């Protein structure tokens, strides 16, 4: 038998575990909304402008607790200067008359610090249209204002750098077309910035350099900074030498264009070219001077040789005659021959001075070897004693034992010879004294005389070639005026120097100092 169909039982309903939210009045919902908004300060003011309600957002923004602020005039939230100027009353008056007053201004926290706030002050009316107070909504914009200030400062800094930069600064898009140009760019090219906008970078470059300019720009657009020197064409058609830096413009990690910073180096290039020309001229002049010096040296060597040859003949035959090779001489003939021989020796000395001075410019090598300075000084003194004795002058050499030095004997002999001859020449009576000794690690040779002396104004000039003092004895003595110049240059060539001490009528002292 079929099973009878039973009526379906209704399943028992279970209670919902989540109770429905309680019903709130419209005023209650509004109150909850106001109390839960903490990013804004929302408060009510009484019709006379005193704080009537306070919220958590207002406390967070102003640091005033509700029990501290309620009943206080709204002016406590204004900076003292604004409150003293009547700003609170003015804002209330505007809101009362127009229904709303908006401002972005400073407000003061309880600790005296300031907050930059957006403030909306609204007049509140009841159902009958009576004004029951003011609603205030404030939002803290301090951080946003600081960000805006920093941005504006940064923008102005960049603008100042851009406008006042002495170098031309341009920006280009990735297609190479100009977007901005500073005043220096206008001065560099001669074009106004508006005329340059949209022009490709390479059109600024001299036609002969445009291919390379395209390559440099493409590399910078790929993120590779470029530095080069090229030539721009001024609007007048003149060439402008420039140093160019091409730098990628990167925004949010993406290259959006290229900066071009160009410096006018036309004057620098011209100065470099002029300097190279001057250096070339200097090298040519130096080479010509060296060639002239060499030619002069060769000429003097030839001339002095040609002069010395007949002079040697004259002195040789004069010596033969004086020795009686051609027969006996009368007393007068002997005196005349002595004068001939003295004049020949003087002329030979002058020729040797000129030749020595010329040779010093040829850079002959110094030959260093151990030299007994005491013995060398004695030999040099013996050579001048004959002439000194003829003038009634004594030449004395103080012997202080051995005095050795590593130097060039020939040049030192020449130095000492010039100083002794000079001392004898300019001493009319008295003595010439020479000595060699060691002094502070150097070898010193001192030659002192009792001659006419030297004026203090002339002590530096005596070393000049061909210079001679205006003194009767100097004019009688004659000479080329090269002796002291040669002696000092030779001393410096040997690594030393000569110093002089003198006074008119008190004689002179010359000291040669050489490395020991």
XYZ file of C-alpha atoms in Angstrom:
516
model
C 0.000 0.000 0.000
C 1.169 3.405 -0.719
C 2.427 5.399 2.195
C -0.043 8.178 3.132
C 1.185 11.756 2.639
C 1.586 13.472 5.927
C 1.115 17.199 6.269
C 4.543 19.148 6.370
C 5.597 20.344 9.755
C 6.659 23.922 10.108
C 10.298 24.302 11.208
C 10.571 26.255 14.426
C 12.237 29.705 13.876
C 15.332 30.535 15.933
C 15.905 33.954 17.377
C 18.480 36.222 15.454
C 21.685 36.448 17.552
C 22.364 40.089 16.385
C 19.799 42.424 17.847
C 18.645 45.177 15.568
C 20.206 48.604 16.232
C 18.192 50.763 18.513
C 16.225 53.469 16.862
C 17.710 56.953 17.327
C 16.176 60.268 16.848
C 17.464 62.610 14.190
C 19.020 64.869 16.836
C 20.734 61.876 18.447
C 22.229 60.783 15.106
C 23.474 64.309 14.465
C 25.044 64.436 17.913
C 26.823 61.122 17.326
C 28.120 62.350 13.994
C 29.525 65.524 15.507
C 31.125 63.712 18.434
C 32.791 61.074 16.232
C 34.353 63.475 13.742
C 37.789 64.119 15.230
C 39.523 65.670 12.199
C 37.416 68.809 12.529
C 36.665 71.069 15.463
C 32.881 71.473 15.602
C 31.378 73.691 18.262
C 28.438 75.928 19.018
C 28.587 79.508 20.202
C 25.898 81.347 22.120
C 24.369 84.425 20.458
C 26.840 86.614 22.383
C 29.822 84.615 21.048
C 30.657 82.336 23.960
C 31.510 78.643 23.601
C 28.385 76.542 24.316
C 29.425 73.050 23.129
C 32.781 71.335 22.649
C 33.827 68.162 20.836
C 36.760 65.783 20.906
C 37.949 67.132 17.538
C 37.969 70.670 18.987
C 39.936 69.489 21.992
C 42.501 67.716 19.805
C 42.952 70.760 17.605
C 43.103 73.469 20.294
C 44.198 71.509 23.398
C 41.343 73.081 25.368
C 39.325 70.644 27.510
C 35.546 71.070 27.504
C 35.351 72.151 31.138
C 38.053 74.771 30.468
C 36.603 76.365 27.347
C 32.798 76.237 27.698
C 31.568 79.694 28.633
C 34.709 81.390 27.379
C 34.386 84.047 24.625
C 35.424 82.794 21.184
C 38.118 85.503 21.149
C 40.367 83.194 23.246
C 40.893 81.188 20.056
C 42.104 84.251 18.117
C 45.696 85.539 18.098
C 46.102 88.544 20.424
C 46.696 90.974 17.561
C 43.488 89.838 15.801
C 41.484 89.856 19.005
C 42.712 93.358 19.798
C 41.746 94.467 16.290
C 38.126 93.362 16.802
C 38.279 90.360 14.447
C 36.044 88.057 16.609
C 33.213 90.607 16.780
C 33.596 91.400 13.094
C 33.316 87.724 12.105
C 30.199 87.254 14.296
C 28.641 90.366 12.814
C 29.236 89.163 9.237
C 27.854 85.685 10.024
C 24.799 87.238 11.662
C 24.149 89.551 8.752
C 25.009 87.216 5.864
C 24.377 83.854 7.524
C 27.966 82.690 6.977
C 31.538 83.887 7.420
C 34.489 81.945 6.013
C 38.161 82.565 6.689
C 41.551 80.870 6.539
C 43.522 82.348 9.400
C 45.592 81.701 12.471
C 43.949 80.385 15.624
C 45.602 79.926 19.009
C 45.881 76.733 21.039
C 45.705 76.678 24.824
C 49.562 76.474 25.075
C 49.950 79.597 22.921
C 51.063 77.768 19.781
C 49.270 78.622 16.563
C 47.291 76.550 14.092
C 46.530 77.596 10.520
C 42.839 76.783 10.152
C 39.995 76.886 7.695
C 37.077 78.376 9.694
C 33.391 78.404 8.726
C 31.159 80.433 11.055
C 27.406 79.909 10.451
C 24.429 81.589 12.086
C 22.003 78.940 13.532
C 18.229 79.638 13.644
C 15.365 77.717 15.263
C 12.066 76.680 13.645
C 10.580 80.119 14.237
C 13.581 81.802 12.571
C 15.126 83.131 15.745
C 18.952 83.026 15.849
C 19.982 80.764 18.695
C 23.737 80.919 18.198
C 26.581 80.171 15.801
C 27.987 76.948 14.510
C 31.761 76.784 14.008
C 33.634 74.221 11.917
C 37.455 74.431 11.908
C 39.938 72.310 10.021
C 43.675 72.232 10.796
C 45.619 73.273 7.660
C 48.963 73.875 9.378
C 50.742 70.922 7.817
C 49.210 71.582 4.433
C 50.258 75.241 4.699
C 53.835 74.220 5.559
C 53.922 71.864 2.579
C 52.568 74.634 0.357
C 55.099 77.088 1.804
C 57.977 74.732 1.158
C 56.732 74.070 -2.336
C 56.426 77.787 -3.042
C 59.853 78.460 -1.588
C 61.321 75.679 -3.701
C 59.530 77.033 -6.779
C 60.809 80.535 -6.142
C 64.324 79.281 -5.491
C 64.276 77.408 -8.781
C 62.791 80.421 -10.548
C 65.439 82.700 -9.087
C 68.182 80.300 -10.143
C 66.618 80.013 -13.579
C 66.087 83.750 -14.106
C 69.358 85.002 -12.600
C 71.709 82.270 -13.770
C 74.556 83.813 -15.805
C 74.571 80.660 -17.935
C 71.908 80.019 -20.543
C 69.367 77.470 -19.198
C 66.805 75.871 -21.515
C 64.499 72.904 -21.185
C 63.513 70.674 -24.093
C 60.982 67.875 -24.503
C 62.089 64.442 -25.642
C 61.600 65.465 -29.281
C 64.227 68.128 -28.757
C 61.827 71.086 -28.939
C 62.457 74.014 -26.621
C 59.955 74.642 -23.830
C 61.578 77.292 -21.590
C 64.561 79.614 -21.871
C 65.994 82.051 -19.321
C 67.187 85.626 -20.014
C 70.799 84.442 -20.357
C 69.677 82.151 -23.197
C 68.062 85.124 -24.915
C 71.316 87.107 -24.565
C 73.388 84.163 -25.822
C 71.318 83.578 -28.962
C 69.911 87.057 -29.534
C 66.358 85.653 -29.781
C 63.429 86.325 -27.433
C 62.311 83.298 -25.407
C 58.897 83.279 -27.169
C 60.669 83.056 -30.529
C 62.750 80.117 -29.348
C 59.852 78.023 -27.984
C 59.256 75.009 -30.187
C 62.631 75.212 -31.927
C 64.691 71.989 -31.952
C 67.903 72.058 -29.949
C 70.157 71.418 -32.930
C 68.854 74.459 -34.850
C 70.678 76.614 -32.284
C 73.949 74.937 -33.236
C 76.184 75.976 -36.110
C 75.236 73.931 -39.235
C 78.587 72.137 -39.276
C 78.011 70.723 -35.770
C 74.325 69.758 -35.938
C 74.858 66.037 -36.559
C 76.930 65.668 -33.393
C 74.444 67.883 -31.498
C 71.630 65.415 -32.367
C 73.742 62.539 -31.056
C 74.533 64.329 -27.793
C 70.867 65.218 -27.270
C 69.743 61.638 -27.938
C 72.237 60.328 -25.381
C 70.992 62.810 -22.759
C 67.381 61.814 -23.523
C 68.389 58.210 -22.742
C 69.586 59.331 -19.304
C 73.265 59.859 -20.083
C 74.450 63.364 -19.080
C 76.588 64.960 -21.775
C 79.297 67.617 -21.708
C 80.749 69.119 -24.843
C 81.932 72.302 -26.494
C 80.255 73.474 -29.663
C 79.293 76.593 -31.618
C 75.935 78.384 -31.473
C 74.784 80.807 -34.147
C 73.709 84.211 -32.831
C 70.728 85.853 -34.508
C 73.207 88.339 -36.026
C 74.988 85.430 -37.714
C 78.094 85.569 -35.519
C 79.612 82.433 -34.038
C 79.375 81.925 -30.276
C 81.719 79.363 -28.706
C 79.840 77.566 -25.918
C 80.426 74.934 -23.257
C 77.253 72.802 -23.109
C 75.895 70.411 -20.460
C 72.883 68.283 -21.420
C 71.108 66.717 -18.422
C 68.018 64.469 -18.376
C 64.897 65.844 -16.633
C 63.556 63.055 -14.414
C 60.071 63.170 -12.827
C 58.684 60.184 -10.873
C 61.501 58.048 -12.231
C 60.650 58.876 -15.859
C 62.739 61.016 -18.235
C 60.424 63.708 -19.576
C 62.922 66.031 -21.224
C 66.441 67.463 -21.285
C 67.993 70.499 -19.664
C 70.617 72.414 -21.630
C 73.043 74.625 -19.671
C 75.307 76.638 -21.969
C 78.177 78.965 -21.037
C 79.614 81.507 -23.452
C 83.338 80.716 -23.721
C 84.066 82.852 -26.776
C 86.335 85.204 -24.839
C 88.070 82.299 -23.122
C 88.686 80.562 -26.443
C 89.979 83.809 -27.918
C 92.255 84.291 -24.909
C 93.501 80.696 -25.223
C 94.218 81.247 -28.914
C 96.031 84.494 -28.129
C 97.971 82.765 -25.369
C 98.971 79.978 -27.747
C 100.052 82.598 -30.272
C 102.087 84.418 -27.621
C 103.665 81.148 -26.484
C 104.537 80.312 -30.072
C 106.018 83.758 -30.561
C 107.915 83.379 -27.300
C 109.304 80.016 -28.401
C 110.316 81.508 -31.740
C 111.869 84.532 -30.008
C 113.716 82.260 -27.562
C 115.010 80.132 -30.396
C 116.095 83.252 -32.276
C 117.728 84.628 -29.116
C 119.553 81.355 -28.542
C 120.663 81.333 -32.144
C 121.756 84.966 -31.816
C 123.639 84.156 -28.594
C 125.331 81.249 -30.277
C 126.182 83.435 -33.249
C 127.459 86.149 -30.891
C 129.579 83.617 -29.055
C 130.989 82.298 -32.301
C 131.588 85.809 -33.557
C 133.344 86.880 -30.340
C 135.409 83.737 -30.318
C 136.521 84.365 -33.891
C 137.107 88.070 -33.323
C 139.058 87.580 -30.080
C 141.106 84.858 -31.721
C 141.883 87.110 -34.647
C 142.733 89.935 -32.240
C 144.907 87.756 -30.029
C 146.972 86.447 -32.962
C 148.489 89.815 -33.999
C 148.605 90.865 -30.338
C 150.707 87.813 -29.524
C 153.022 88.763 -32.386
C 153.350 92.292 -30.963
C 154.097 91.086 -27.430
C 156.426 88.359 -28.686
C 158.605 90.680 -30.745
C 158.478 93.303 -27.994
C 159.809 90.709 -25.547
C 162.581 89.796 -28.008
C 163.567 93.421 -28.419
C 163.456 93.945 -24.621
C 165.705 90.914 -24.113
C 168.300 92.412 -26.513
C 167.880 89.894 -29.320
C 168.217 92.711 -31.876
C 171.023 94.470 -30.083
C 171.388 96.706 -27.074
C 168.643 99.254 -26.334
C 168.935 102.722 -25.077
C 167.204 103.629 -21.821
C 164.477 105.513 -23.723
C 163.932 102.589 -26.114
C 163.572 100.224 -23.133
C 160.969 102.485 -21.536
C 159.013 102.660 -24.783
C 159.092 98.870 -25.142
C 157.869 98.459 -21.558
C 154.918 100.714 -22.340
C 154.190 98.689 -25.493
C 154.304 95.450 -23.513
C 152.060 96.868 -20.702
C 149.506 98.141 -23.227
C 149.512 94.789 -25.003
C 148.961 92.917 -21.728
C 146.104 95.287 -20.827
C 144.520 94.788 -24.247
C 144.962 91.016 -23.922
C 143.216 91.125 -20.534
C 140.299 93.058 -21.999
C 139.972 90.562 -24.845
C 140.004 87.688 -22.343
C 137.256 89.425 -20.288
C 135.003 89.822 -23.304
C 135.599 86.248 -24.365
C 134.921 84.930 -20.841
C 131.676 86.897 -20.587
C 130.522 85.544 -23.944
C 131.393 81.979 -22.981
C 129.206 82.132 -19.859
C 126.092 82.306 -22.066
C 127.084 79.121 -23.866
C 126.432 76.968 -20.780
C 129.852 75.305 -20.511
C 129.867 72.426 -18.039
C 131.328 72.827 -14.535
C 134.139 70.371 -13.774
C 134.198 69.683 -10.030
C 137.303 68.298 -8.344
C 139.091 68.711 -4.984
C 140.917 72.052 -5.008
C 143.410 73.442 -2.469
C 141.940 76.954 -2.269
C 144.845 78.219 -0.140
C 147.420 77.190 -2.743
C 145.291 78.556 -5.613
C 145.020 81.913 -3.822
C 148.807 82.044 -3.353
C 149.425 81.422 -7.068
C 146.937 84.128 -8.058
C 148.562 86.616 -5.654
C 152.027 85.990 -7.134
C 150.752 86.976 -10.592
C 149.629 90.452 -9.457
C 152.563 91.217 -7.147
C 154.733 92.646 -9.940
C 152.126 95.261 -10.956
C 151.266 95.935 -7.301
C 154.930 96.474 -6.395
C 155.273 98.937 -9.267
C 152.507 100.988 -7.607
C 153.986 100.612 -4.124
C 151.235 98.266 -2.954
C 151.869 95.156 -0.880
C 149.882 91.971 -1.637
C 149.712 89.608 1.346
C 148.133 86.157 1.641
C 147.198 84.937 5.116
C 148.010 81.241 5.472
C 145.478 79.410 7.649
C 146.416 75.842 6.796
C 144.802 73.603 4.210
C 141.427 74.701 2.841
C 139.983 72.122 0.408
C 136.767 72.460 -1.644
C 135.083 70.484 -4.427
C 134.873 73.106 -7.157
C 136.059 74.039 -10.649
C 139.672 75.165 -10.236
C 139.851 77.098 -13.511
C 136.733 79.137 -12.777
C 137.731 79.781 -9.163
C 141.141 80.896 -10.404
C 139.415 83.309 -12.764
C 137.206 84.696 -9.961
C 140.129 85.281 -7.600
C 142.214 86.802 -10.406
C 139.527 89.371 -11.230
C 139.086 90.356 -7.571
C 142.857 90.717 -6.965
C 143.379 92.726 -10.161
C 140.462 94.966 -9.213
C 141.834 95.491 -5.698
C 145.306 96.442 -7.021
C 143.853 98.653 -9.775
C 141.771 100.791 -7.416
C 144.289 101.086 -4.545
C 146.703 104.007 -4.695
C 148.521 103.255 -1.430
C 148.437 100.645 1.274
C 147.948 96.912 0.896
C 145.786 94.145 -0.517
C 145.124 91.190 1.800
C 143.740 87.798 0.734
C 142.775 84.777 2.799
C 140.811 81.523 2.471
C 138.933 79.950 5.369
C 135.903 77.863 6.270
C 132.771 79.697 7.387
C 129.432 78.062 8.407
C 129.896 74.980 6.242
C 131.118 76.902 3.186
C 134.554 77.869 1.853
C 135.150 81.622 1.858
C 137.809 83.633 0.046
C 138.144 87.219 1.311
C 140.097 89.937 -0.549
C 140.386 93.318 1.180
C 142.079 96.510 -0.019
C 142.772 100.014 1.259
C 141.638 101.666 -1.971
C 139.190 104.378 -2.913
C 136.142 102.408 -1.712
C 132.635 102.313 -3.179
C 129.672 104.531 -2.413
C 126.697 102.715 -0.822
C 124.440 103.696 -3.768
C 126.815 101.887 -6.133
C 127.252 98.593 -4.247
C 124.591 96.840 -6.316
C 125.507 98.453 -9.629
C 129.121 97.266 -9.528
C 127.909 93.813 -10.632
C 126.338 95.161 -13.825
C 128.292 94.472 -17.036
C 130.209 97.473 -18.434
C 129.272 99.753 -15.496
C 131.983 101.936 -13.981
C 131.817 104.612 -11.314
C 132.572 108.224 -12.184
C 135.871 108.528 -10.341
C 139.208 109.910 -11.641
C 141.086 106.767 -10.592
C 138.534 104.561 -12.346
C 138.891 106.543 -15.554
C 142.711 106.331 -15.290
C 142.592 102.590 -14.637
C 140.395 101.925 -17.679
C 139.100 98.439 -18.401
C 135.877 97.007 -19.811
C 133.847 97.028 -16.607
C 133.272 93.268 -16.945
C 135.551 91.949 -14.213
C 133.114 91.950 -11.287
C 130.179 90.864 -13.468
C 132.209 87.885 -14.701
C 133.410 87.031 -11.184
C 129.894 87.026 -9.697
C 128.336 84.991 -12.519
C 131.137 82.431 -12.236
C 130.612 82.229 -8.460
C 126.881 81.627 -8.966
C 127.703 79.037 -11.610
C 129.731 77.205 -8.951
C 126.775 77.296 -6.533
C 127.961 80.266 -4.485
C 127.991 84.073 -4.609
C 130.063 87.167 -3.890
C 129.254 89.905 -1.399
C 130.862 93.317 -1.075
C 131.368 95.699 1.864
C 132.781 99.137 1.265
C 132.708 102.838 2.038
C 134.308 105.757 0.189
C 137.909 106.288 1.296
C 137.900 103.198 3.536
C 138.681 100.475 1.024
C 136.605 97.453 -0.021
C 136.217 93.843 1.067
C 134.946 91.162 -1.331
C 134.022 87.707 -0.003
C 133.487 84.700 -2.262
C 131.405 81.924 -0.690
C 131.343 78.470 -2.294
C 129.814 75.141 -1.191
C 132.226 73.323 1.106
